Structures are given as C-alpha cells and as structure tokens.
Amino acid sequence: MKIDAKVYQNAERLHWAYRQGLVPGGQVRPLYLEGGQRFWYARRTGDDKEIILVDPAAGTREVVAEPPAAPGDFLEARSPDGRHVAFRRGHDLWIRSEDGQEGPLTTDGRQDYEYGTAPDVMKPTTIMRTLGIPDLPPAVAWSPDSARIVTHRTDQREVRETHWIEARPADGSEPALHTKRYPYPGDEQAPVAELVVLNAEDGTVVRAKSEPVNMPFFSPIQMRWLWWSQDGEAIYYLDQPRDYQTLRLNRLDPDTGEVTTIVAESGPTRVEPNQFLGAPPMVEVFGEEVLWYSQRDGWGHLYLYDAATGEPKNQVTSGEWAVREILRVDEQGRVVYFTASGLVEENPYRRSVCRVGLDGSGFAKVADDDLDHVVSLPDSGEYFVDSASTVITPPVITVRGWDGRVIVELERPDVSGLEALGRRAPQPFRVKAADGETDIYGVIHLPPDFDPARRYPVVDSPYPGPQTNRVSPAFDQGFFGYMSEQIAALGFVVVALDGRGTPGRGKAFHDESYGRLATAGFLEDHVAAFHQLAETRPWMDLDRGVAVFGMSGGGFATVRAMLDFPELYKVAVSICGSHDNQYYQQGVGEMYDGPGADYTESSNTEDAARLEGKLLLIHGGMDDNVSPQQTLRLVDRLLAADKDFELLIVPGADHLFIGYEHHMLRRLWDFLVRHHLGAEPPAGYRLTPAPLDMDLISGFFS
C-alpha cells in the first residue's frame, strides 16, 4: 500500500496551521505599557499581523497601525526611571546614561568568572549563532530608586568542559571546535553565583557575605529567585544546596552585604518553591510578613510567616488541591489571589483563579467555572489577562478585574480553519495507573477520517518530566501536541498521558519520580493505560503493538519503552534523546534522581543489548542542550550488541532543529508510515522548509 500524497499534504497543512494563524487570536502575549495601564499584542491572521492596543481602564480594544512602543534592546536592562541602561561588555557590566555617556560598573571579570551571565549549561549557544544573537540579556535587577543593581559573578572556572565539532560551518570552512562548561551529575564542581550589589551612581561594590548560590540551570535573577523589596532596603533570594532537600529564603542587606535566613524548610526529597522548573517561585515578602509555599501536608499550599522572626503564623490555604502560582497580594485587603489545580473533578490539572484571606478565611473562585485558566498580569496587578479553555473548548481571552468581572473581551478564536483541515479535538480520558489505584489522565488524537468501525495503529507520545507535563489541560496542546496532530493526520491514533511522577498534583504523586528517572515518567502506567483504553475502544489496534516517538526527555523515554516493554512497543523514533543520565546535565540528575544516585540506572546505553523492534535515532550534531554524544554512546552499545537500527545525524542542527525541522519531521513520518502503518510514503514528497518565526523565537528567549 502506498500513502496518497494528499495525506502528507494535509498533515503538512496542520503543521503550518498554528504558524500561519489559522486560529486567529488563539494566544495573547500582552506587552505592558506605562506600568500596565495599557498593553498591546500581535494578532496573526494568515500571513497578516494586526496590532491590538488595549486600555483596561477605558474598557477599549482597538487595532492600531504600529506597536505603541518599540521594544528596547533586549541585551540591555533599563532602570525604572528610564535614565540608564546596564549591559554586558566582555566579561564585565557597564552602564550608559540617557545622554550616551558610558562606563564600567565592574573591571575584574574574566573568562568563566564574569558578571551578569547565566551558566553555560542551558545557554542555547547554537541557536544564538544561527539567529545572529550575540548574547543573552544581562542577569541584573535594578533597585526601585534606580540607584543600585544586584547581579552575580558567575563562577564556572573549574566546571567540566564539553565539546562539539561543527563539521561544516556556515561559511564552508574547516571543522570548528565549540566548547562550553557543562557539568555532569556527581561532578565536584558546579556553576555558582556570587551575589554583588553595584552602586550605579558612585561605583561602590558590596559583595554578599555568604556562600555562593548553587546555579544548576539558570541565573537566580532570570528564575525570579532574587528580587528587591518594594522600598529598596533589602534584597531577597532563595537558595538550595546541591541535594535540593533544603530551601531557604534569605535577606541580603545591600549596604553591608550581610545575609540572614528568614525561612528555611527541609525534607527527605526535593523541597521546591514550585513543582514546575522555571515557573515563578511561590514566595512573597510584603511588609513584615512572608507568604511561603510548602508541600509539607502532602499538597502545595501557602503559609504565612513573620518576616522579622521567621516564625510561622498560620496556614493560608489547605485541602487536597495544589496552589500553582501566586498572582497578587492585596496587603490592605489582607487577601491573596492565586491559581490552583485540583479543584475541578473532571481534570485535576485544570487551573482555577482563586482568592483567600491571609488568615485562611473566605476562600472562593474568582472565575467560578470548571475551565482551565492561563493568567498574565502587569506589575501593577490592577487586572489580569485570562485565557479560559479546555482541551476541547477553544479559549475565550479576556481582561478581568479581581472580582471576576470581564472588563474587555480580547479574543474568541475561530477554529474553523483547523476543522477544515480535518483536525479533531483531542479526546480526554482517565484511566488507572499500573498500581490499579491512582487516576491518570491523557488525550487521544484521532485521524481526520476517523471511522470507529475501522482499526488504527496506535502511537505513544511520551514526555517523562519530572519538571513539566506532557498534556496540557488547555486547548493549546503546545509543541508536542502539534506533532501528535500531524502524525494522527497520517492515519494513526496518537495517545499522550501523564504518568506518576509528573508535576501538577500532590507531593506523593510527584515524588514517585524521585530516584526513579529510569521509569521515564512511569512507562508502566502507559502500558496499563493502553490496555484499558483498548477495552472500550476496539478501533485501537494493539495487535500490531504500539509505536512511540519523543524528543529530548521524550527521546529517552522512547528508547526506554522499547527496552523495558518490548511486548508492546515495536516501532520507535527517538529524537535528540538524553539516553545516558550519567553524562547529561548535572542539575537534572541531582535534583530529580537525588544526591549520590546510581545514574547508570537511568542510562539506556547500559541496557542497549535488550533492544527489539524497529528504531530510528535522530540527533542534531550541534545540539548543545542534549549533546549528540548521548545518542552516539547508545549507538556504540547497539553496535556492540549487533543490533539493527537506523541513524540520522543532522550535522548543523540544534536542539530545536531550526532550519532542519522539515527534514526531521519527514523522516519521522516516513519511518512510522513504513514500519507501523505498513505503507510506503508518497514518492519524492518533501515538506516545505519553515521560515524563521521571530514571534516564536522571541518567546523562546523571553
């Protein structure tokens, strides 16, 4: 059987659908003006883009010809009064005034011991070279009065170096060596941040009188783990030792450098300010009080502390649900606003906007519905932008007041363009995990011509966390959701779910992953789910087994599925997989597997000889997030075991395959069609290369 080219064309149209604005207004990314009094956003419609200006106070929304304010240079950090910018030059920080005069704030920076920079390990250097981006924004925070800057000196001097060979640089010259500091789990040396306060007016330097801050992934300033008090009299920051079993809130005196600990909490596993890595920490300091997030009762809740004594005052939220993000603290009204998951019986991942008194009384939903709410708000906190949807319900995006009333409706997206391509809304489901007790949730993507009387080959699309979810409770299913829709359009049923150990629920559920990275997001739960789903969905053809594909951590899970459950998983495409945790990022192994773990347990290379079935490995040769050596180490062991497999190394490709995405996708589609659908792809079919989408790129770097 040969696949008709129209099938590939339809899948490709779905690939382009989100890029080309077939869901106009599906997302709103507000850019706030004048402290949030107004904001604007770009609305894409086909090849065109509209600029929408919103004035919440006036209740207006209008189309304007140009953005109301040009964005500043993202490599500069402007002071609150707008009179100065801080920027990096060489290894030091500099300042420039509005009249153009500039000078250094530091002069002793040097290679691998420099000011205002993030650690190398998560810096997307290959993508930056591709896009011509010379650096990331400086890691600095201005004081409210624009007089001082807090930053850090990043020390990577003794951190392990990892190397990449660029086989053919863009100019066609000889192979080039690229090196970055990239530590592995268990290494003695790790990147650290030495906190320092710089006076922008007189050049005074005050260094924190404390140990440097552990910095496994990003700058604490970029992670919002460090901030100024509202009056500028103190700097607050969170820090953790490398075992991640203690979290401390510290106060840094910007005049003296003295550091005192206000609140500290320890536990037998990870102690986190948010289960989602990179999400805002749920800690607020206001007046003489601290709001502190803790999972000490088994759920993520807020607690009120005395900022002067560090003593607890009362628990603010409680119940078998989890706080997800602090939105606003109304000090005068003694109320905190936040999002929470677990309040909707149908799906515990849906986020609700809530309020409660700081004494724990008066809990209520601000938006009293069962939708999932994605929220953005300005620094002023006078209102919030709310995108309310479900997996099957397109979003309604509004500006709301804190009483829940709609001030301005922004978007009510038309999804008819997607439906015209045959896109079917994912089917949500709930089944039992492999333990037979725990509820787990996911979605099923169906082919455009779905007929329940037919039987369809089934594909699994895993991402194991433990730092994020695979399935979103919102209409927008994100990058992996888009890939799943495209593959479903080829004639497959594609399943995605979150097994035990992933975030967004209770502490015990998340802790299932602690010390168990080898389970790859509890693949045994995936196996259990497939058998339960097939009992009531006879159109899921498990007789031919299940195919599986994934990227990055999902690439690791893809191969792990083939190794651990060969009776079910028969075909696999692993893309840029982190196959050998011994030689992957230090922070991932030490945070999620625990200190001193046997990292070989979460290494696919150790078990490569057990491979059965059809496997395609794809990796970018210049992937500096998950190094190509991760795949090549696996290849070495597969060859040693004389296993058959296919390998595609894309020499110049980064972790996102920018410029090569069309080829990577076609090879993924072709492999699944040949080996799982049992058909031949359309001869000579080629996907159209994607132009650089600067909206997506700017979101990636923001």
PDB file of C-alpha atoms in Angstrom, residues 125-249:
ATOM      1  CA  THR A 125      24.596  28.877  22.016  1.00  0.00           C
ATOM      2  CA  THR A 126      23.993  27.028  18.726  1.00  0.00           C
ATOM      3  CA  ILE A 127      20.562  28.623  18.295  1.00  0.00           C
ATOM      4  CA  MET A 128      22.060  32.002  19.143  1.00  0.00           C
ATOM      5  CA  ARG A 129      24.720  31.587  16.454  1.00  0.00           C
ATOM      6  CA  THR A 130      22.075  30.555  13.917  1.00  0.00           C
ATOM      7  CA  LEU A 131      19.967  33.625  14.664  1.00  0.00           C
ATOM      8  CA  GLY A 132      22.884  36.029  14.999  1.00  0.00           C
ATOM      9  CA  ILE A 133      22.178  36.692  18.681  1.00  0.00           C
ATOM     10  CA  PRO A 134      25.478  37.617  20.376  1.00  0.00           C
ATOM     11  CA  ASP A 135      24.446  37.107  23.995  1.00  0.00           C
ATOM     12  CA  LEU A 136      21.559  36.677  26.408  1.00  0.00           C
ATOM     13  CA  PRO A 137      20.106  39.592  28.395  1.00  0.00           C
ATOM     14  CA  PRO A 138      22.250  40.584  31.385  1.00  0.00           C
ATOM     15  CA  ALA A 139      21.292  38.958  34.676  1.00  0.00           C
ATOM     16  CA  VAL A 140      20.707  42.137  36.680  1.00  0.00           C
ATOM     17  CA  ALA A 141      17.933  43.650  38.799  1.00  0.00           C
ATOM     18  CA  TRP A 142      17.638  47.402  39.351  1.00  0.00           C
ATOM     19  CA  SER A 143      16.602  48.801  42.719  1.00  0.00           C
ATOM     20  CA  PRO A 144      13.247  50.622  42.725  1.00  0.00           C
ATOM     21  CA  ASP A 145      15.004  54.014  43.011  1.00  0.00           C
ATOM     22  CA  SER A 146      17.310  53.229  40.045  1.00  0.00           C
ATOM     23  CA  ALA A 147      20.407  53.803  42.195  1.00  0.00           C
ATOM     24  CA  ARG A 148      21.745  50.264  42.506  1.00  0.00           C
ATOM     25  CA  ILE A 149      21.955  46.964  40.677  1.00  0.00           C
ATOM     26  CA  VAL A 150      22.068  43.498  42.150  1.00  0.00           C
ATOM     27  CA  THR A 151      23.758  40.902  39.986  1.00  0.00           C
ATOM     28  CA  HIS A 152      26.121  37.986  40.382  1.00  0.00           C
ATOM     29  CA  ARG A 153      29.575  36.949  39.360  1.00  0.00           C
ATOM     30  CA  THR A 154      29.220  33.582  37.676  1.00  0.00           C
ATOM     31  CA  ASP A 155      31.996  31.179  38.623  1.00  0.00           C
ATOM     32  CA  GLN A 156      32.487  28.280  36.198  1.00  0.00           C
ATOM     33  CA  ARG A 157      36.281  28.176  36.305  1.00  0.00           C
ATOM     34  CA  GLU A 158      36.617  24.566  37.443  1.00  0.00           C
ATOM     35  CA  VAL A 159      33.447  23.225  35.842  1.00  0.00           C
ATOM     36  CA  ARG A 160      33.848  20.394  33.341  1.00  0.00           C
ATOM     37  CA  GLU A 161      34.129  21.328  29.677  1.00  0.00           C
ATOM     38  CA  THR A 162      32.138  19.533  26.991  1.00  0.00           C
ATOM     39  CA  HIS A 163      32.959  19.832  23.285  1.00  0.00           C
ATOM     40  CA  TRP A 164      31.123  19.860  19.954  1.00  0.00           C
ATOM     41  CA  ILE A 165      32.580  19.601  16.474  1.00  0.00           C
ATOM     42  CA  GLU A 166      30.802  21.686  13.832  1.00  0.00           C
ATOM     43  CA  ALA A 167      31.533  19.558  10.774  1.00  0.00           C
ATOM     44  CA  ARG A 168      30.809  22.266   8.219  1.00  0.00           C
ATOM     45  CA  PRO A 169      30.408  25.839   9.463  1.00  0.00           C
ATOM     46  CA  ALA A 170      28.044  28.094   7.529  1.00  0.00           C
ATOM     47  CA  ASP A 171      30.936  29.681   5.646  1.00  0.00           C
ATOM     48  CA  GLY A 172      32.107  26.280   4.408  1.00  0.00           C
ATOM     49  CA  SER A 173      35.396  26.448   6.299  1.00  0.00           C
ATOM     50  CA  GLU A 174      37.195  23.626   8.106  1.00  0.00           C
ATOM     51  CA  PRO A 175      35.519  21.840  11.046  1.00  0.00           C
ATOM     52  CA  ALA A 176      35.276  24.031  14.137  1.00  0.00           C
ATOM     53  CA  LEU A 177      35.563  23.118  17.805  1.00  0.00           C
ATOM     54  CA  HIS A 178      32.979  24.557  20.214  1.00  0.00           C
ATOM     55  CA  THR A 179      33.281  24.244  23.988  1.00  0.00           C
ATOM     56  CA  LYS A 180      31.069  25.107  26.911  1.00  0.00           C
ATOM     57  CA  ARG A 181      31.045  24.456  30.646  1.00  0.00           C
ATOM     58  CA  TYR A 182      28.649  21.550  31.104  1.00  0.00           C
ATOM     59  CA  PRO A 183      28.850  19.567  34.372  1.00  0.00           C
ATOM     60  CA  TYR A 184      27.617  16.003  34.873  1.00  0.00           C
ATOM     61  CA  PRO A 185      25.824  14.519  37.901  1.00  0.00           C
ATOM     62  CA  GLY A 186      28.251  13.857  40.733  1.00  0.00           C
ATOM     63  CA  ASP A 187      30.943  16.260  39.484  1.00  0.00           C
ATOM     64  CA  GLU A 188      32.682  18.062  42.313  1.00  0.00           C
ATOM     65  CA  GLN A 189      32.438  21.462  40.639  1.00  0.00           C
ATOM     66  CA  ALA A 190      29.197  23.158  39.627  1.00  0.00           C
ATOM     67  CA  PRO A 191      28.316  26.684  38.431  1.00  0.00           C
ATOM     68  CA  VAL A 192      27.698  29.101  41.295  1.00  0.00           C
ATOM     69  CA  ALA A 193      26.606  32.732  41.599  1.00  0.00           C
ATOM     70  CA  GLU A 194      28.456  35.175  43.870  1.00  0.00           C
ATOM     71  CA  LEU A 195      25.910  37.893  44.654  1.00  0.00           C
ATOM     72  CA  VAL A 196      27.067  41.503  44.396  1.00  0.00           C
ATOM     73  CA  VAL A 197      25.410  44.930  44.670  1.00  0.00           C
ATOM     74  CA  LEU A 198      26.717  47.689  42.393  1.00  0.00           C
ATOM     75  CA  ASN A 199      26.048  51.370  43.001  1.00  0.00           C
ATOM     76  CA  ALA A 200      25.235  52.944  39.652  1.00  0.00           C
ATOM     77  CA  GLU A 201      25.945  56.458  40.964  1.00  0.00           C
ATOM     78  CA  ASP A 202      29.299  56.198  42.765  1.00  0.00           C
ATOM     79  CA  GLY A 203      30.637  52.797  41.679  1.00  0.00           C
ATOM     80  CA  THR A 204      30.571  51.272  45.159  1.00  0.00           C
ATOM     81  CA  VAL A 205      30.659  47.463  45.202  1.00  0.00           C
ATOM     82  CA  VAL A 206      29.092  45.451  48.049  1.00  0.00           C
ATOM     83  CA  ARG A 207      29.625  41.696  47.972  1.00  0.00           C
ATOM     84  CA  ALA A 208      27.275  39.299  49.768  1.00  0.00           C
ATOM     85  CA  LYS A 209      28.818  37.860  52.913  1.00  0.00           C
ATOM     86  CA  SER A 210      27.591  34.353  52.211  1.00  0.00           C
ATOM     87  CA  GLU A 211      28.431  31.265  50.259  1.00  0.00           C
ATOM     88  CA  PRO A 212      27.780  31.459  46.510  1.00  0.00           C
ATOM     89  CA  VAL A 213      24.363  30.357  45.300  1.00  0.00           C
ATOM     90  CA  ASN A 214      24.013  26.986  43.547  1.00  0.00           C
ATOM     91  CA  MET A 215      23.052  27.668  39.910  1.00  0.00           C
ATOM     92  CA  PRO A 216      22.250  24.394  38.099  1.00  0.00           C
ATOM     93  CA  PHE A 217      20.260  25.744  35.136  1.00  0.00           C
ATOM     94  CA  PHE A 218      19.636  29.489  35.012  1.00  0.00           C
ATOM     95  CA  SER A 219      20.567  32.707  36.770  1.00  0.00           C
ATOM     96  CA  PRO A 220      18.601  33.185  40.038  1.00  0.00           C
ATOM     97  CA  ILE A 221      17.663  36.628  38.708  1.00  0.00           C
ATOM     98  CA  GLN A 222      16.276  35.197  35.475  1.00  0.00           C
ATOM     99  CA  MET A 223      14.479  32.499  37.501  1.00  0.00           C
ATOM    100  CA  ARG A 224      12.966  35.248  39.704  1.00  0.00           C
ATOM    101  CA  TRP A 225      14.610  33.625  42.705  1.00  0.00           C
ATOM    102  CA  LEU A 226      16.110  37.031  43.621  1.00  0.00           C
ATOM    103  CA  TRP A 227      14.331  40.379  43.906  1.00  0.00           C
ATOM    104  CA  TRP A 228      14.395  43.787  45.617  1.00  0.00           C
ATOM    105  CA  SER A 229      11.993  44.719  48.378  1.00  0.00           C
ATOM    106  CA  GLN A 230       9.420  47.330  47.431  1.00  0.00           C
ATOM    107  CA  ASP A 231      11.240  50.020  49.431  1.00  0.00           C
ATOM    108  CA  GLY A 232      14.679  49.058  48.098  1.00  0.00           C
ATOM    109  CA  GLU A 233      16.030  48.485  51.598  1.00  0.00           C
ATOM    110  CA  ALA A 234      16.615  44.758  51.160  1.00  0.00           C
ATOM    111  CA  ILE A 235      17.221  42.053  48.592  1.00  0.00           C
ATOM    112  CA  TYR A 236      15.543  38.672  48.997  1.00  0.00           C
ATOM    113  CA  TYR A 237      16.696  35.476  47.385  1.00  0.00           C
ATOM    114  CA  LEU A 238      16.129  31.730  47.502  1.00  0.00           C
ATOM    115  CA  ASP A 239      18.950  29.230  47.558  1.00  0.00           C
ATOM    116  CA  GLN A 240      19.429  25.485  47.825  1.00  0.00           C
ATOM    117  CA  PRO A 241      22.334  23.131  48.396  1.00  0.00           C
ATOM    118  CA  ARG A 242      23.040  20.575  45.698  1.00  0.00           C
ATOM    119  CA  ASP A 243      20.968  17.896  47.435  1.00  0.00           C
ATOM    120  CA  TYR A 244      17.870  20.110  46.856  1.00  0.00           C
ATOM    121  CA  GLN A 245      16.413  18.885  50.137  1.00  0.00           C
ATOM    122  CA  THR A 246      16.525  22.310  51.792  1.00  0.00           C
ATOM    123  CA  LEU A 247      15.120  25.620  50.568  1.00  0.00           C
ATOM    124  CA  ARG A 248      16.000  28.937  52.219  1.00  0.00           C
ATOM    125  CA  LEU A 249      14.668  32.457  51.902  1.00  0.00           C
TER     126      LEU A 249
END
